[in-house]
Coordinates of C-alpha atoms in Angstrom, one line a residue:
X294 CA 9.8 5.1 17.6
X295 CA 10.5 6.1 21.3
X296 CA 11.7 4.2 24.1
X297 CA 9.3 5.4 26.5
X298 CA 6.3 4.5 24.2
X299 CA 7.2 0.8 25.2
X300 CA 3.6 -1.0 25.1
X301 CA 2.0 -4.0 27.2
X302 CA -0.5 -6.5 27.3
X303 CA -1.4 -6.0 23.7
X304 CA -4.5 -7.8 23.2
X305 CA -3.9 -10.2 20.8
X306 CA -5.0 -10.3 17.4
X307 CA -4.8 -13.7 16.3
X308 CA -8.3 -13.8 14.6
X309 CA -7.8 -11.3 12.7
X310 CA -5.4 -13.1 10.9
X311 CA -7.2 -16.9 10.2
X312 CA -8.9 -17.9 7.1
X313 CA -13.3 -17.1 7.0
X314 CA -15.7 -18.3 4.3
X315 CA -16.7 -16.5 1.5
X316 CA -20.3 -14.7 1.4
X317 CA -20.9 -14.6 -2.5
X318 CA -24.3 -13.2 -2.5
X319 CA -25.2 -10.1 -0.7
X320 CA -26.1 -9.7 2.4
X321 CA -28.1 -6.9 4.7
X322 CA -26.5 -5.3 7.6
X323 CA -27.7 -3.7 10.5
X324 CA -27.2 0.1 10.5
X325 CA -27.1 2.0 14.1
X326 CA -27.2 5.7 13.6
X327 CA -27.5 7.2 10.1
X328 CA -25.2 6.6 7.1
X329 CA -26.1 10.1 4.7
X330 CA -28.7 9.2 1.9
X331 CA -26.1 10.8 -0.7
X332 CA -23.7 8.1 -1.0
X333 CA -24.2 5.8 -3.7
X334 CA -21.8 3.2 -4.4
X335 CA -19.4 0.9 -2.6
X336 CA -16.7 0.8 -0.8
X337 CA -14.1 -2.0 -2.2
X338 CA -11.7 -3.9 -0.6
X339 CA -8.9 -6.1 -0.9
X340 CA -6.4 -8.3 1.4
X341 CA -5.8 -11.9 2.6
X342 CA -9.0 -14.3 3.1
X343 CA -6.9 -17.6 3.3
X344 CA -4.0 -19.0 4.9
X345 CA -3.1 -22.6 4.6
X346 CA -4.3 -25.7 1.9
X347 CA -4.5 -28.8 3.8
X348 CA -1.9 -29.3 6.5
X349 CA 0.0 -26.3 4.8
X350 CA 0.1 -22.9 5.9
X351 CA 1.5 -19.8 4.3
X352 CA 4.7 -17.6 6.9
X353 CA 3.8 -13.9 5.9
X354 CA 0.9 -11.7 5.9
X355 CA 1.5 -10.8 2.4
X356 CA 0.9 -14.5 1.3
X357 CA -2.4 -15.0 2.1
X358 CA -5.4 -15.3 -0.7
X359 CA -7.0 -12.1 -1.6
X360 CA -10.4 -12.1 -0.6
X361 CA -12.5 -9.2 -2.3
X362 CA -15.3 -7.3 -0.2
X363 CA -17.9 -5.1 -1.2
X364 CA -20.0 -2.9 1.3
X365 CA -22.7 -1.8 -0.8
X366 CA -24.0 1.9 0.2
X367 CA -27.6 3.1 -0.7
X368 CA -30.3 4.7 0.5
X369 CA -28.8 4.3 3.5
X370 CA -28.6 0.9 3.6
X371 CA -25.8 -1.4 3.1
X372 CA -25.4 -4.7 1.6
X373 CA -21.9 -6.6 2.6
X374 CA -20.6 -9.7 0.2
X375 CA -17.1 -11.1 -0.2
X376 CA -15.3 -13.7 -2.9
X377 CA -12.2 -15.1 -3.1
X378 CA -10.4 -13.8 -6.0
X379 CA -10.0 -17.1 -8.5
X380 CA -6.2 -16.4 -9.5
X381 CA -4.6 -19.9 -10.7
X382 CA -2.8 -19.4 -7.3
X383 CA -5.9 -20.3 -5.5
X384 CA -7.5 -22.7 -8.5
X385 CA -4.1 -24.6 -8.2
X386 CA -4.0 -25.0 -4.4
X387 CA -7.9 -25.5 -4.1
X388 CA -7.5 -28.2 -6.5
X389 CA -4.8 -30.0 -4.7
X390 CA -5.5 -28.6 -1.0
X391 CA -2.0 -27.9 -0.9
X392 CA -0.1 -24.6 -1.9
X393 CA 1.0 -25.2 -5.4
X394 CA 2.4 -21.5 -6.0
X395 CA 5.0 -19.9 -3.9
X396 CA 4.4 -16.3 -2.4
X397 CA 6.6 -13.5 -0.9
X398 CA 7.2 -15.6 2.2
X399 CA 6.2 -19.1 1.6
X400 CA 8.1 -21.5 -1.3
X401 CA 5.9 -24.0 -2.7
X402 CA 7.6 -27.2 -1.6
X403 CA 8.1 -29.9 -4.6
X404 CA 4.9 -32.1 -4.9
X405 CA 5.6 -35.3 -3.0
X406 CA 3.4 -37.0 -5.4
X407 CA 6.5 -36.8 -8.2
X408 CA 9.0 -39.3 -8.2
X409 CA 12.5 -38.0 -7.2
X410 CA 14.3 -37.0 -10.4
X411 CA 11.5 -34.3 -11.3
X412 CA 11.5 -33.0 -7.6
X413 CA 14.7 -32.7 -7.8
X414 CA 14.7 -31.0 -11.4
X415 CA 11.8 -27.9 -10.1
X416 CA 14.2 -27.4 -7.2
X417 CA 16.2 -25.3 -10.5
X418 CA 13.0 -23.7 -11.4
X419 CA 12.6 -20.2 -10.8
X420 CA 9.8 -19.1 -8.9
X421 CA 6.7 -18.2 -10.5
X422 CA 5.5 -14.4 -10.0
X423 CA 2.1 -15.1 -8.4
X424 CA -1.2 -14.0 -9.5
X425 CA -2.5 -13.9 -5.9
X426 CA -3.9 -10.2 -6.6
X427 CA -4.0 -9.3 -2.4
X428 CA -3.1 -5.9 -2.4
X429 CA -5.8 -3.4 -3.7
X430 CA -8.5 -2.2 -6.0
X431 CA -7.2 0.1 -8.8
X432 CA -8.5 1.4 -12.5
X433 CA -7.0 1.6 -15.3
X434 CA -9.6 3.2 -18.7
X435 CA -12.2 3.3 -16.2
X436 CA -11.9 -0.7 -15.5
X437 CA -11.5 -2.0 -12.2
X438 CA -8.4 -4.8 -11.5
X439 CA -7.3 -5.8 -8.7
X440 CA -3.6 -5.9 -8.0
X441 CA -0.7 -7.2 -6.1
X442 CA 3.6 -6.6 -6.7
X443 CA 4.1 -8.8 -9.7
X444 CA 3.3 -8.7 -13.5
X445 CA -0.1 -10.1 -13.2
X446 CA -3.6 -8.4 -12.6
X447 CA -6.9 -9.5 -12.2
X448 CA -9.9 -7.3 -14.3
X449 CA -12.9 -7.8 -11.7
X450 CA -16.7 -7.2 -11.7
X451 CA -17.3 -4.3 -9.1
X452 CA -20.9 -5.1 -8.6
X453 CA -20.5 -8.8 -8.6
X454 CA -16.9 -9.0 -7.8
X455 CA -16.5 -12.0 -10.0
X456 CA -12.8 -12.6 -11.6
X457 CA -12.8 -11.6 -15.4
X458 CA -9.2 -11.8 -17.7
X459 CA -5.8 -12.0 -15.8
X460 CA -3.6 -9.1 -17.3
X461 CA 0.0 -9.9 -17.9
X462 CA 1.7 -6.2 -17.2
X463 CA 4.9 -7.8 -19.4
X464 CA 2.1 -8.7 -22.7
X465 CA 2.5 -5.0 -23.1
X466 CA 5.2 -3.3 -21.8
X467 CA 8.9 -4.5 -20.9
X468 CA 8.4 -4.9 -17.1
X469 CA 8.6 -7.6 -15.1
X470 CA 6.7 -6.2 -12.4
X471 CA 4.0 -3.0 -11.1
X472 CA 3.0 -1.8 -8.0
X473 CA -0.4 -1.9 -6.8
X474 CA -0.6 1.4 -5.7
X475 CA -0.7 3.8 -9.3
X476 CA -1.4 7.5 -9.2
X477 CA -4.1 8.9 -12.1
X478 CA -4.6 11.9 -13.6
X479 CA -8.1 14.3 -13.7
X480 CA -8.6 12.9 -17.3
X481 CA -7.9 9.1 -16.1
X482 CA -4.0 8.7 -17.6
X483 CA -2.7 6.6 -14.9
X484 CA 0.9 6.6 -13.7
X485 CA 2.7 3.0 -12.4
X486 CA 6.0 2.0 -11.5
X487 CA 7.8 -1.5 -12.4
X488 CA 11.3 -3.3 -12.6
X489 CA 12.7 -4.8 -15.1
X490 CA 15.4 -7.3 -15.0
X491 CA 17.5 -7.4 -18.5
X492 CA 21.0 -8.4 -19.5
X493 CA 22.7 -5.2 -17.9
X494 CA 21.1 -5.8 -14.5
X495 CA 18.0 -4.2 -13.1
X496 CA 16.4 -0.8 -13.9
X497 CA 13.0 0.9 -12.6
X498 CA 10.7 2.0 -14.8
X499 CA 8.1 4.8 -14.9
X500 CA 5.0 3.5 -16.8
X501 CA 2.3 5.5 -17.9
X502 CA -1.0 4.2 -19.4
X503 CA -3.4 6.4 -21.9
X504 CA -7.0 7.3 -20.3
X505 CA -9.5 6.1 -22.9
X506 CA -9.8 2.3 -24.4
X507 CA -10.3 2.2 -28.5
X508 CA -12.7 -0.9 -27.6
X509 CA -14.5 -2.7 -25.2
X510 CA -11.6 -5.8 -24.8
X511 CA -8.9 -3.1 -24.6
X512 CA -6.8 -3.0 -21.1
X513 CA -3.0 -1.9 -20.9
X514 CA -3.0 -1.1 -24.5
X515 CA -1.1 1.8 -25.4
X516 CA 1.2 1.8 -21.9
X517 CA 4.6 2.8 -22.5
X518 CA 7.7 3.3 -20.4
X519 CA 8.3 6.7 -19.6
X520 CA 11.6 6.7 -18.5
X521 CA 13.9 4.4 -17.0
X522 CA 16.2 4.9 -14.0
X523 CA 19.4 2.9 -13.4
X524 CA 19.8 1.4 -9.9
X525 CA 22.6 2.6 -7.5
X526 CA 23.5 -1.2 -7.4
X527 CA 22.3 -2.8 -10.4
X528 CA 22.0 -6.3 -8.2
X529 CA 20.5 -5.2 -5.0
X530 CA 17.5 -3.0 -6.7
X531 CA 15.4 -1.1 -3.7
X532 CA 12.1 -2.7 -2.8
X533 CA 9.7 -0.1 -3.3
X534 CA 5.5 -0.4 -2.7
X535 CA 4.7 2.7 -3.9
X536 CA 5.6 6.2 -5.3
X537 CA 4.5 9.8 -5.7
X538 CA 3.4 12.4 -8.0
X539 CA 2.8 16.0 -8.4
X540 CA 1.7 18.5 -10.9
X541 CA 4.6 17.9 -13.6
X542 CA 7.0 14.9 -11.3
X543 CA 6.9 11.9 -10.4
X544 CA 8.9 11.2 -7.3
X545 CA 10.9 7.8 -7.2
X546 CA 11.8 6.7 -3.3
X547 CA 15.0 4.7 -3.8
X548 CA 15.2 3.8 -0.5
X549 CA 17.4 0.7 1.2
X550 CA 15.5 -2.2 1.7
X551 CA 17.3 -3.7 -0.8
X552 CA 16.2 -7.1 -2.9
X553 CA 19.4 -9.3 -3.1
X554 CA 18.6 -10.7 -6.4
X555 CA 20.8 -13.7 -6.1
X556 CA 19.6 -14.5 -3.0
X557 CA 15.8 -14.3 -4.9
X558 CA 16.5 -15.7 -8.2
X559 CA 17.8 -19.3 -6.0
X560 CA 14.9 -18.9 -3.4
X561 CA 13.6 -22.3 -4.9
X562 CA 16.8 -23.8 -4.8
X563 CA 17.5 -22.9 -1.2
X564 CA 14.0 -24.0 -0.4
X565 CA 13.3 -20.1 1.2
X566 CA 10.7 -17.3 0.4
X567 CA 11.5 -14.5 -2.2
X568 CA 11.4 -12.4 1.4
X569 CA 14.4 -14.3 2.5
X570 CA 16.0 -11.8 -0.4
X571 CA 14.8 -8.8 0.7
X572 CA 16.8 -6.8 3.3
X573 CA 17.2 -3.2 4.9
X574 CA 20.9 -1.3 4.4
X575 CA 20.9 1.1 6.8
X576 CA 24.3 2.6 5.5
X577 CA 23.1 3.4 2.4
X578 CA 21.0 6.6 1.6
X579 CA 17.6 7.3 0.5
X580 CA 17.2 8.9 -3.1
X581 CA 14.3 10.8 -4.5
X582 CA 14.7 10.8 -8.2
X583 CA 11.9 13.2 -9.8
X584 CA 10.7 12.4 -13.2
X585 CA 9.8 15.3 -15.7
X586 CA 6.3 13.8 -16.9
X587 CA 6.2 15.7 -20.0
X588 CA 9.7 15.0 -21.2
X589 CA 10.5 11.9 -19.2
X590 CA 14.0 13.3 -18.2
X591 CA 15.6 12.8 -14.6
X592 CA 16.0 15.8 -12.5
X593 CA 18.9 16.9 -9.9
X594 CA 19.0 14.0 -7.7
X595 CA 17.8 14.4 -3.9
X596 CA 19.7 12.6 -0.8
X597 CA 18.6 12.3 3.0
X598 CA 19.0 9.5 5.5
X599 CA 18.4 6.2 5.6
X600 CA 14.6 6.1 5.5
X601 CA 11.8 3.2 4.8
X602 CA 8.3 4.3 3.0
X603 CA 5.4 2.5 1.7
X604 CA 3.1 4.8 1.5
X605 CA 3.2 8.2 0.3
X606 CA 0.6 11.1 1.8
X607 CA 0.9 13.7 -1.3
X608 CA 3.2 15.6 -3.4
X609 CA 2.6 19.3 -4.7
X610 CA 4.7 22.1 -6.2
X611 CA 4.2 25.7 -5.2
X612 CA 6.4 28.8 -5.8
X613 CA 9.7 26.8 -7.0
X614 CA 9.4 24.0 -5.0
X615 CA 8.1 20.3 -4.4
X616 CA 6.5 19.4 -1.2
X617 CA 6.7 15.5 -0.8
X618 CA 5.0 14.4 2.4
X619 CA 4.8 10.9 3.2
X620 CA 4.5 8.1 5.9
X621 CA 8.2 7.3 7.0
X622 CA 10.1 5.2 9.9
X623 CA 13.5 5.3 10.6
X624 CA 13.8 1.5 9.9
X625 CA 12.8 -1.0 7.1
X626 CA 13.0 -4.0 9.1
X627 CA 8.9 -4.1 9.6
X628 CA 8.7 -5.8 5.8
X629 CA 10.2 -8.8 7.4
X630 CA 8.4 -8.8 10.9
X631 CA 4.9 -8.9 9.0
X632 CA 5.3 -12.8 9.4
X633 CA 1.6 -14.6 10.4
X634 CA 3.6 -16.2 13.6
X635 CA 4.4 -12.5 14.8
X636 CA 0.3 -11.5 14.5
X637 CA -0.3 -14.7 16.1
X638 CA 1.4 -14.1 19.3
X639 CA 0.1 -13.1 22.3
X640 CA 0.9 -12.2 25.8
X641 CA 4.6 -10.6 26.8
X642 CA 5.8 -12.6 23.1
X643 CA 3.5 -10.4 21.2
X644 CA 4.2 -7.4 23.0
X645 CA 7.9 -7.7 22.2
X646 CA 7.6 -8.2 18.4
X647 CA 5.7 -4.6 18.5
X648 CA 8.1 -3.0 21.0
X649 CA 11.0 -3.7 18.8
X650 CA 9.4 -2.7 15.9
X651 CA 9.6 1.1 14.6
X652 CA 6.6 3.3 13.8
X653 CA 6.6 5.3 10.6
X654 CA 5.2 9.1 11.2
X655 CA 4.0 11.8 8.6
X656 CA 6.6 13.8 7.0
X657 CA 7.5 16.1 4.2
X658 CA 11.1 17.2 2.5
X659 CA 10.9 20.8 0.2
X660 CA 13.0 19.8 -2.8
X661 CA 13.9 22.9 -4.6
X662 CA 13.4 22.6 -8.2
X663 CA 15.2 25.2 -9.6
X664 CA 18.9 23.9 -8.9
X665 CA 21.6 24.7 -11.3
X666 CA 25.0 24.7 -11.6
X667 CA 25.6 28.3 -10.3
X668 CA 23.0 27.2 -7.3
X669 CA 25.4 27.5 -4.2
X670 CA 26.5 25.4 -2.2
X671 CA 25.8 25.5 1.5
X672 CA 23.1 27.3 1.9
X673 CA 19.7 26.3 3.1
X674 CA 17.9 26.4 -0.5
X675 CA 14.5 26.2 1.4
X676 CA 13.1 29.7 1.9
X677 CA 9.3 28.7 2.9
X678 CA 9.0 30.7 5.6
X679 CA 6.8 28.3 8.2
X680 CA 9.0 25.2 7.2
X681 CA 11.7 23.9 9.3
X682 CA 12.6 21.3 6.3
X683 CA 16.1 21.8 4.6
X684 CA 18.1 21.1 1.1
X685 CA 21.4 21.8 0.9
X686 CA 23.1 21.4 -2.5
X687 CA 26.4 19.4 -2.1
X688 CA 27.9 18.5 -5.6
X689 CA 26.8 19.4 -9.0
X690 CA 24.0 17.5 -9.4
X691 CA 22.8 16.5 -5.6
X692 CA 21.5 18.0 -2.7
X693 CA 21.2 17.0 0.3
X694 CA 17.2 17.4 2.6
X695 CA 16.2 16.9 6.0
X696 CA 12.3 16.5 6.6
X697 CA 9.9 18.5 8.7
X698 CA 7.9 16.4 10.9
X699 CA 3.8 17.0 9.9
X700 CA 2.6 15.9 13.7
X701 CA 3.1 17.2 17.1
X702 CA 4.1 15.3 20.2
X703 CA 0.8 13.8 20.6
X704 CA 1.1 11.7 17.4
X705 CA 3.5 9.4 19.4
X706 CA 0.5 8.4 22.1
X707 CA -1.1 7.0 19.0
X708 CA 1.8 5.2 17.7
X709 CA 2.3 7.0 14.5
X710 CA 0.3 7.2 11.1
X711 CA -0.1 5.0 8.2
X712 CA -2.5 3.9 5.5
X713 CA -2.6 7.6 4.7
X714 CA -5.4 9.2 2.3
X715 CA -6.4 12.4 1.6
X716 CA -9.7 13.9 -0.8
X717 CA -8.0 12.7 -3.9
X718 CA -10.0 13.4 -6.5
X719 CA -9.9 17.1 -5.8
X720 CA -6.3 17.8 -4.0
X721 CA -4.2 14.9 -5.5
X722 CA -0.9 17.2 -6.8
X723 CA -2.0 20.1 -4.9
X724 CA -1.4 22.0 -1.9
X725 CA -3.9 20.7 0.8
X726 CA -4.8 20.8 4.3
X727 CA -6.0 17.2 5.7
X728 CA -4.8 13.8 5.5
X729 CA -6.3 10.8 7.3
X730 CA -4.5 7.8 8.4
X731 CA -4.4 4.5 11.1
X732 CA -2.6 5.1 14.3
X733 CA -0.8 2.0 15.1
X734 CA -1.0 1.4 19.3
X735 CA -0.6 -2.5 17.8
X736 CA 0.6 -4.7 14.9
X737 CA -2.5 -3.5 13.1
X738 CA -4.5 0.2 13.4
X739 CA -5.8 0.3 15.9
X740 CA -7.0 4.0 15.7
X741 CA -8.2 6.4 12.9
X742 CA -6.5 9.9 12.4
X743 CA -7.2 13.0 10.8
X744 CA -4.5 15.8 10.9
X745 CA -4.8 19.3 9.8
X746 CA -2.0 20.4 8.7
X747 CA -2.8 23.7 10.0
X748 CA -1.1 23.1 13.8
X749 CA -0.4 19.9 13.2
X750 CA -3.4 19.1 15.6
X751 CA -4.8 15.5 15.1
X752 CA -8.1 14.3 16.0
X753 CA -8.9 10.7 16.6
X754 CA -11.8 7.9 16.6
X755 CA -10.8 5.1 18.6
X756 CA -12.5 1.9 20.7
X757 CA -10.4 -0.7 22.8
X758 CA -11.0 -3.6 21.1
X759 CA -11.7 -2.6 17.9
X760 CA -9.4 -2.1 14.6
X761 CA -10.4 0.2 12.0
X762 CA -8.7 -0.5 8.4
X763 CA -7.6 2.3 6.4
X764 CA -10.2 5.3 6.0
X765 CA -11.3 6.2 2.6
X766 CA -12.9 9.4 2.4
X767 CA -16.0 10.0 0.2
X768 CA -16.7 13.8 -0.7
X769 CA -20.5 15.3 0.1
X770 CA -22.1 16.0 -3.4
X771 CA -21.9 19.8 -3.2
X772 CA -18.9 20.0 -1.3
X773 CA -17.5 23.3 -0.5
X774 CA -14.4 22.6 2.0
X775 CA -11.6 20.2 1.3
X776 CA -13.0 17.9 4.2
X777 CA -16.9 18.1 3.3
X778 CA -17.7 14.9 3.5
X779 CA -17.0 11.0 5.4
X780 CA -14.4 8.4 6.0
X781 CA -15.6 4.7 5.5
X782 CA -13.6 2.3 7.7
X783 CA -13.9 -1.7 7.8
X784 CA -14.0 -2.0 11.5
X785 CA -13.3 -5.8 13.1
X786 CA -12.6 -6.9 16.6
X787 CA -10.5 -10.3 17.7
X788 CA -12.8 -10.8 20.8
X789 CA -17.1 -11.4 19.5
X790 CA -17.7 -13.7 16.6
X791 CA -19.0 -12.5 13.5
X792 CA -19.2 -8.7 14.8
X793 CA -17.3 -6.7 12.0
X794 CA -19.1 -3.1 10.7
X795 CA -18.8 -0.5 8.6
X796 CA -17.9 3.2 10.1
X797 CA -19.3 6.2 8.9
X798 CA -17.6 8.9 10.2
X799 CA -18.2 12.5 9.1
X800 CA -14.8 13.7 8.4
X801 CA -15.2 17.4 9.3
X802 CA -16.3 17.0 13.2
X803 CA -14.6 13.3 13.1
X804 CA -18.3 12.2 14.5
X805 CA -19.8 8.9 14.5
X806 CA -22.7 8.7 12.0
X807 CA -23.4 5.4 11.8
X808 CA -22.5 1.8 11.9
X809 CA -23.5 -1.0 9.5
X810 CA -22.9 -4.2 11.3
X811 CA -21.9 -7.7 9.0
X812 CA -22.7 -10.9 10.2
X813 CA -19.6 -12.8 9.1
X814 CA -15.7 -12.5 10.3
X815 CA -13.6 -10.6 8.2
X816 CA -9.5 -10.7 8.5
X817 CA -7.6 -7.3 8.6
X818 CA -6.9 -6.2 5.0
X819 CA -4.8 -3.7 3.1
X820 CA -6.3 -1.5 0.9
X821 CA -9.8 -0.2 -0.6
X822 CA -11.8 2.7 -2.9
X823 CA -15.4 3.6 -3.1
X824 CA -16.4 3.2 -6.5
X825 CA -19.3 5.3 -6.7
X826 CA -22.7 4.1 -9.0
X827 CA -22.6 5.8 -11.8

């Protein structure tokens, strides 16, 4: 972030944050413009529907209940319907219209209804991983879950979006936890990432699930742990949301928000959120650890600053090295500053909680991957010509990289990139040229992005007012070019009632084509896919 990017008068956002109704059967939209006859399927979507039971409210963004939408595309036409996923989290607080299970930010206080011994008593529980399933869509054998940062999943009904079987990550595999955010072969293995938390301490884990199910029931059957990887401090683990993956890696981001496991294993005790745990070092370094995914060893070990990262852009290897470009700030604070009281603010209050916040911007280290012992020290070990990244080995087994930025000057108008995607079926692993993103002028996007990486030259969708949720981008049929074909964008606005749409936008030209307008108030969410009909 920059100084003299200093924002005010944000608008405030506050309904974009508040509980809305579900809309279980579908309904039409109102299309302006044209949405292409060729796509077929929907777009899915996932984040927070619901924020208090009763006189109770959750304290961070992440705690809210996940609230499924479906925009369904054809012919044209587009159908919108939404249900509230029905995790025992939500069964359990509808029940008692109070919140029953705690979340990342909000403990479940002990039910007043119990006489004083057994309050006292669950105030020595542990608490719970939930089964809110908030985060996003993702497939695993060609099934559709939905999935949040614990051990539990939810298998869902794309075309209905009705909850099926809850899938218990540690039934198969000894993790306590996975990301939501899993990376997946051409021939549908899938890649994930969990801790587990043993006798000797923590370790992360690199998971990888077979493509094909032996039967109909099947779901993490067959997963196995790939490696495992020891952390620097075995009881301050890094928090990590995500991950990346190239040709023959995978790339572990031990960064230092750190997860005081102490401090989280007596939340209950202390009567504070598992958030209250979590905490950015700013001393220590980041780490990427690459994985062989053939032979499940650990490579040389790469250093550079203290960094924070959710989300990773794409990883690729060409002529002896590995280009990891990803969505980073300088800062890992922001984890903590997602609280619902922050996105509720407004005036010269709300502009402060996003001045003091940092912006995370597009970059990419070159990690050489041919490092051995008679590699010297000292010398840049990056020889791309047109890159300004550098490595520099430092001891026998690290070395140490400095990023090149993937954006030029104009990039902080828009207040930086994340929710990045890119064409992933066809340039996941491989050298590419566009990735599209959210600028972030707010607390939430506010703009959509699309950078070539040729020039570094962005180009940019935006309407005061209105907040775009991350693009997906859907390739033409007979695609030709890497960016032959649209972005789909959930687009809301905190000022008109029930006027949220879908965005086409054809990614090439970064033109409007057309609009489908819903009815019904939708909150900001997190993350989405378009499942296309089969």
């Amino acid at each position: 972030m920059r100084p003299s990017h200093q924002l005010k008068g944000l608008e405030s956002i506050a309904p974009l944050v508040r509980s809305v109704e579900e809309t279980p059967e579908p309904i039409a939209t109102e299309v302006c413009g044209t949405i292409p006859t060729w796509i077929r399927g929907s777009l899915l979507r996932n984040g927070p529907g619901k924020f208090e039971f009763g006189n109770q409210h959750y304290n961070h963004w992440f705690d809210g209940m996940a609230m499924l939408h479906q925009f369904k595309i054809e012919d044209g036409k587009v159908t919108y319907r939404s249900r509230f996923l029905q995790s025992d989290a939500y069964k359990k607080n509808s029940e008692r219209n109070r919140i029953m299970v705690s979340e990342f930010g909000t403990v479940a206080m002990p039910d007043p209804c119990k006489n004083f011994f057994l309050r006292f008593l669950s105030r020595f529980e542990m608490i719970e991983a939930t089964d809110n399933a908030s985060v996003s869509f993702v497939k695993y054998k060609g099934d559709c879950f939905v999935s949040t940062e614990t051990n539990y999943m939810y298998r869902v009904d794309p075309e209905s979006l009705e909850t099926q079987n809850k899938v218990d990550w540690t039934k198969f595999i000894a993790v306590n936890m996975a990301t939501a955010h899993p990376h997946t072969e051409p021939d549908g293995t899938t890649y994930n990432m969990g801790n587990s938390y043993g006798r000797k301490g923590a370790l992360y884990n690199i998971i990888k699930v077979p493509p094909m199910k032996n039967n109909p029931e099947e779901t993490l059957e067959g997963a196995k742990v790939l490696c495992s990887i020891v952390p620097a401090d075995k009881a301050r683990p890094s928090y990590y949301h995500s991950f990346a993956m190239s040709e023959n890696y995978v790339v572990f981001i031990e960064q230092p928000i750190k997860m005081d496991l102490m401090k989280i294993v007596t939340a209950k005790l202390r009567g504070k959120g598992i958030s209250e745990g979590v905490y950015w070092d700013p001393k220590q370094d980041t780490v990427f650890h690459l994985v062989d995914k053939h032979t499940g060893q650990v490579r040389v070990k790469f250093h550079t600053k203290a960094l924070s990262v959710f989300h990773q852009i794409n990883a690729y290897e060409e002529d002896g090295f590995l280009m990891l470009d990803m969505c980073c700030s300088d800062n890992g604070e922001a984890i903590n500053n997602y609280l619902i009281q922050n996105l509720r603010k407004s005036g010269e209050a709300l502009d402060q909680v996003y001045n003091t916040m940092y912006r995370a911007f597009p970059r990419r280290f070159v990690l050489p991957l041919n490092v051995t012992n008679d590699t010297p020290t000292g010398v840049n070990l990056n020889t791309r010509p047109a890159s300004s990244a550098t490595s520099f080995k430092t001891a026998k087994d690290k070395v140490v990289c400095q990023f090149e930025d993937l954006h030029g000057e104009d990039l902080y108008e828009y207040g930086g990139l994340e929710f990045p995607q890119i064409n992933y079926s066809k340039f996941n692993t491989r050298p590419y040229r566009y990735f599209y993103g959210c600028g972030f002028r707010h607390l939430v996007g506010d703009s959509l992005l699309k950078i070539d990486l040729e020039g570094k030259k962005v180009k940019v969708w935006y309407q005061k007012g209105l907040f775009p949720s991350e693009p997906v981008f859907v390739p033409s049929p007979d695609a030709v070019e890497e960016d032959d074909g649209v972005i789909l964008s959930v687009v809301v606005t905190p000022t008109e009632d029930k006027s949220t749409f879908l965005l086409v936008l054809n990614a090439k030209t970064w033109e409007e084509l057309g609009r489908a307008e819903v009815p019904v108030n939708i909150p900001y969410g997190f993350h989405g896919t378009f499942n296309p009909t089969a």
